Short mmCIF file of C-alpha atoms in Angstrom, two decimals:
data_model
loop_
_atom_site.label_atom_id
_atom_site.label_comp_id
_atom_site.label_asym_id
_atom_site.label_seq_id
_atom_site.Cartn_x
_atom_site.Cartn_y
_atom_site.Cartn_z
CA MET V 1 -7.78 211.49 140.22
CA SER V 2 -8.30 214.01 137.43
CA ARG V 3 -10.31 217.19 137.76
CA ASP V 4 -12.99 215.54 135.64
CA ASP V 5 -13.26 212.58 138.05
CA LEU V 6 -14.09 214.06 141.43
CA GLY V 7 -15.15 211.77 144.24
CA ARG V 8 -17.68 212.49 146.94
CA VAL V 9 -16.87 215.26 149.43
CA LEU V 10 -17.50 213.82 152.88
CA PRO V 11 -18.60 216.30 155.58
CA ARG V 12 -16.77 216.55 158.88
CA ARG V 13 -18.35 217.37 162.22
CA LEU V 14 -17.87 221.02 163.15
CA SER V 15 -17.76 222.52 166.63
CA GLY V 16 -19.26 225.89 165.73
CA ALA V 17 -16.07 227.73 166.66
CA GLU V 18 -14.64 227.54 163.12
CA THR V 19 -14.18 231.07 161.77
CA PHE V 20 -14.63 232.57 158.31
CA ARG V 21 -11.32 233.65 156.81
CA GLY V 22 -9.46 234.26 153.57
CA ALA V 23 -10.30 237.91 152.96
CA GLU V 24 -8.74 241.09 154.26
CA GLY V 25 -10.78 242.78 156.96
CA VAL V 26 -13.09 239.83 157.63
CA PRO V 27 -15.13 240.67 160.75
CA GLY V 28 -15.27 238.18 163.60
CA PHE V 29 -17.98 235.67 162.74
CA ASP V 30 -18.01 231.89 162.91
CA VAL V 31 -20.02 228.76 162.09
CA LEU V 32 -22.07 229.10 165.28
CA ASP V 33 -23.22 232.52 164.04
CA PHE V 34 -24.26 230.86 160.78
CA TRP V 35 -26.18 228.10 162.60
CA ARG V 36 -28.00 230.67 164.74
CA TRP V 37 -28.97 232.61 161.63
CA SER V 38 -30.02 229.62 159.52
CA SER V 39 -31.62 227.22 162.00
CA SER V 40 -33.18 229.16 164.87
CA ASP V 41 -36.73 228.90 163.51
CA LEU V 42 -37.55 225.41 164.76
CA VAL V 43 -41.22 225.81 163.77
CA SER V 44 -40.46 226.20 160.05
CA ASN V 45 -41.23 223.13 157.95
CA ALA V 46 -37.68 222.50 156.78
CA THR V 47 -35.96 222.94 160.15
CA ARG V 48 -38.69 221.09 162.05
CA GLY V 49 -38.20 218.08 159.79
CA VAL V 50 -34.48 217.91 160.56
CA LEU V 51 -35.21 218.45 164.26
CA ALA V 52 -37.63 215.52 164.20
CA GLU V 53 -34.91 213.30 162.72
CA TYR V 54 -32.54 214.36 165.49
CA ILE V 55 -35.11 213.69 168.24
CA VAL V 56 -35.87 210.23 166.88
CA GLY V 57 -32.17 209.51 166.46
CA LYS V 58 -31.57 210.38 170.10
CA ALA V 59 -34.40 208.10 171.22
CA LEU V 60 -32.92 205.20 169.23
CA GLY V 61 -29.30 205.75 170.22
CA CYS V 62 -28.23 206.35 166.63
CA ARG V 63 -24.75 207.61 165.84
CA LEU V 64 -25.46 211.25 165.04
CA GLU V 65 -22.09 212.41 163.82
CA VAL V 66 -23.07 214.40 160.71
CA ARG V 67 -26.43 214.30 158.92
CA ASP V 68 -26.17 212.63 155.51
CA GLU V 69 -28.78 214.15 153.22
CA TRP V 70 -27.91 211.67 150.45
CA ALA V 71 -28.52 208.52 152.50
CA PRO V 72 -31.36 206.20 151.38
CA TYR V 73 -33.10 206.82 154.74
CA ASP V 74 -32.80 209.38 157.51
CA LEU V 75 -31.34 207.32 160.36
CA GLU V 76 -29.60 204.02 161.00
CA THR V 77 -29.96 202.20 164.31
CA PRO V 78 -26.89 200.72 166.02
CA GLU V 79 -27.97 197.34 164.58
CA GLY V 80 -28.08 198.67 161.03
CA TYR V 81 -31.84 199.07 160.54
CA GLY V 82 -32.94 202.01 158.40
CA ILE V 83 -35.46 204.52 159.73
CA GLU V 84 -37.33 207.16 157.73
CA VAL V 85 -38.71 210.15 159.66
CA LYS V 86 -41.54 212.40 158.49
CA SER V 87 -42.87 215.35 160.47
CA ALA V 88 -46.00 217.49 160.60
CA ALA V 89 -47.49 220.12 162.91
CA TYR V 90 -50.81 221.80 163.63
CA ILE V 91 -49.13 225.20 163.98
CA GLN V 92 -46.96 226.64 161.22
CA SER V 93 -44.58 229.58 161.21
CA TRP V 94 -46.86 231.57 158.86
CA ARG V 95 -50.21 233.20 159.64
CA GLN V 96 -53.04 230.63 159.75
CA SER V 97 -56.82 230.93 159.74
CA ARG V 98 -57.07 227.45 161.29
CA LEU V 99 -54.85 224.63 162.47
CA SER V 100 -53.27 222.53 159.74
CA THR V 101 -54.82 219.24 158.68
CA ILE V 102 -52.27 216.53 159.39
CA SER V 103 -50.94 214.17 156.75
CA PHE V 104 -47.51 212.71 156.11
CA SER V 105 -45.65 211.97 152.90
CA CYS V 106 -44.74 208.29 152.53
CA ARG V 107 -44.02 208.05 148.82
CA LYS V 108 -41.52 205.63 147.33
CA THR V 109 -38.28 207.13 146.07
CA ARG V 110 -35.41 206.18 143.80
CA TYR V 111 -32.13 206.22 145.71
CA TRP V 112 -29.33 208.16 144.07
CA ASP V 113 -25.91 206.88 145.12
CA PRO V 114 -23.55 209.83 145.73
CA GLU V 115 -20.53 207.55 145.37
CA THR V 116 -21.41 206.33 141.87
CA GLY V 117 -23.87 208.95 140.63
CA ILE V 118 -26.27 206.14 139.67
CA GLU V 119 -29.99 206.32 140.44
CA GLU V 120 -32.14 203.26 141.07
CA ALA V 121 -34.42 202.28 138.20
CA GLU V 122 -37.50 201.61 140.35
CA PRO V 123 -38.80 203.67 143.28
CA ARG V 124 -39.19 201.89 146.61
CA ARG V 125 -39.12 202.43 150.37
CA HIS V 126 -35.63 201.76 151.66
CA ALA V 127 -36.14 201.90 155.44
CA HIS V 128 -37.26 199.10 157.75
CA ALA V 129 -39.65 201.40 159.60
CA TYR V 130 -41.13 204.89 159.37
CA VAL V 131 -41.58 207.29 162.27
CA PHE V 132 -44.28 209.89 161.73
CA ALA V 133 -43.47 212.69 164.18
CA LEU V 134 -46.27 215.10 165.00
CA LEU V 135 -45.67 218.35 166.85
CA ALA V 136 -49.11 217.99 168.38
CA HIS V 137 -49.31 221.16 170.48
CA ARG V 138 -52.23 223.38 169.49
CA ASP V 139 -51.58 226.61 171.41
CA GLN V 140 -49.37 229.03 169.49
CA ALA V 141 -48.46 231.05 172.60
CA THR V 142 -46.86 228.07 174.33
CA LEU V 143 -45.60 226.13 171.31
CA ASP V 144 -42.06 224.85 171.91
CA PRO V 145 -40.54 222.18 169.63
CA LEU V 146 -37.86 221.56 172.27
CA ASP V 147 -40.53 220.41 174.73
CA LEU V 148 -40.72 216.68 173.98
CA SER V 149 -44.09 216.42 175.72
CA GLN V 150 -45.56 218.43 172.82
CA TRP V 151 -44.67 215.68 170.32
CA GLU V 152 -46.33 212.36 169.53
CA PHE V 153 -44.85 209.64 167.37
CA TYR V 154 -46.20 206.79 165.23
CA ALA V 155 -43.86 203.88 164.49
CA VAL V 156 -44.93 202.06 161.33
CA PRO V 157 -43.46 198.98 159.62
CA THR V 158 -42.44 199.76 156.06
CA ALA V 159 -44.02 196.50 154.89
CA TRP V 160 -47.37 197.74 156.25
CA LEU V 161 -47.09 200.89 154.12
CA ASP V 162 -46.18 198.80 151.07
CA ALA V 163 -49.26 196.63 151.61
CA ARG V 164 -51.73 199.53 151.83
CA THR V 165 -54.47 199.56 149.24
CA ARG V 166 -55.05 203.29 149.62
CA SER V 167 -52.68 206.11 148.71
CA GLN V 168 -49.03 205.14 148.36
CA HIS V 169 -47.97 208.78 148.42
CA SER V 170 -49.30 210.05 151.77
CA ILE V 171 -51.14 208.98 154.88
CA THR V 172 -53.52 210.98 157.04
CA LEU V 173 -53.50 211.13 160.81
CA PRO V 174 -56.89 209.34 161.13
CA SER V 175 -55.56 206.49 158.97
CA LEU V 176 -52.52 206.16 161.21
CA ARG V 177 -54.56 206.24 164.39
CA ARG V 178 -56.83 203.44 163.18
CA GLU V 179 -53.83 201.09 163.24
CA PHE V 180 -51.17 202.62 165.49
CA ALA V 181 -51.26 204.23 168.93
CA PRO V 182 -49.42 207.52 169.45
CA LEU V 183 -46.16 207.11 171.33
CA PRO V 184 -44.55 209.58 173.73
CA PHE V 185 -40.81 210.12 173.47
CA SER V 186 -40.20 207.76 176.42
CA SER V 187 -41.82 204.84 174.52
CA LEU V 188 -40.49 205.68 171.07
CA ARG V 189 -37.50 203.32 171.08
CA ASP V 190 -39.57 200.28 172.02
CA GLY V 191 -42.23 201.23 169.49
CA VAL V 192 -39.74 201.55 166.65
CA TYR V 193 -38.12 198.20 167.38
CA ALA V 194 -41.56 196.59 167.52
CA ALA V 195 -42.29 198.10 164.09
CA ILE V 196 -38.99 196.76 162.73
CA GLU V 197 -39.82 193.29 164.05
CA ARG V 198 -43.25 193.42 162.45
CA HIS V 199 -41.73 194.59 159.16
CA LEU V 200 -39.36 191.61 159.15
CA GLU V 201 -42.21 189.23 159.97
CA MET V 202 -44.31 190.62 157.12
CA ARG V 203 -41.35 190.16 154.79
CA GLY V 204 -40.86 186.59 155.95
CA GLY V 205 -37.73 187.43 157.93
CA GLY V 206 -36.00 189.09 154.96
CA GLU V 207 -35.45 192.66 153.94
#
C-alpha cells in the first residue's frame, strides 16, 4: 500500500494503563488520566449521549468492545439488528432559567463508508429500531446519570418513524408518549426487541 492509499485505522480496546511516551522528561500520566479529564462530566450533552449508548448496549447484551463512531447506527444486537440511540435531559450542565423542553433528533442520514470513502446518495434511517433515552430526573441537587432509575427509555420501530406524517427531523416527548410507554432499564431489552419485531412486520418481514 502506498502512502497515498491509506486504509482505515481500526481502534483497539485500551485498558487505561497505557502511558504517554516518546519525549524526554515526560511526566507520569496515562490514558486513564485522559479519560478522567475528557469524560467526567456525564451531564454534558456530548458525553451523556455516549453514556446513553453504553447503557442501552448493556441492556441489550451488545458486544461493546470499542465504540465505532463511523458505523451506520450506534449499536448492533447479538442477532445483528441495528439500534440508534438518541438522548435528552431536563437538566443541562449550563445555568438554566427553566428545565429543558424535551425533543429528540430522528433525521435521516447518508452513511459514509470509512472503508471506501463513499457516501450514500440518499439519506435514510439505517437502524431497525430507535431508543430515545431521557435522563428524566428534575432535581439538580440529586441528578446522577449513573443512577439508572433516573432514566426512562422509548423503544420505537424505525418503520414507524419513516411512516410519520409530521416532522421527519425530530420528535417531541408528547408525540412519543402518545404512542409508546416509557420503559425502565429493567424492561428495555424486551421493549427494544418488540420494536424490532414491529419494524419487520411493518416492512413485510424485510429490512
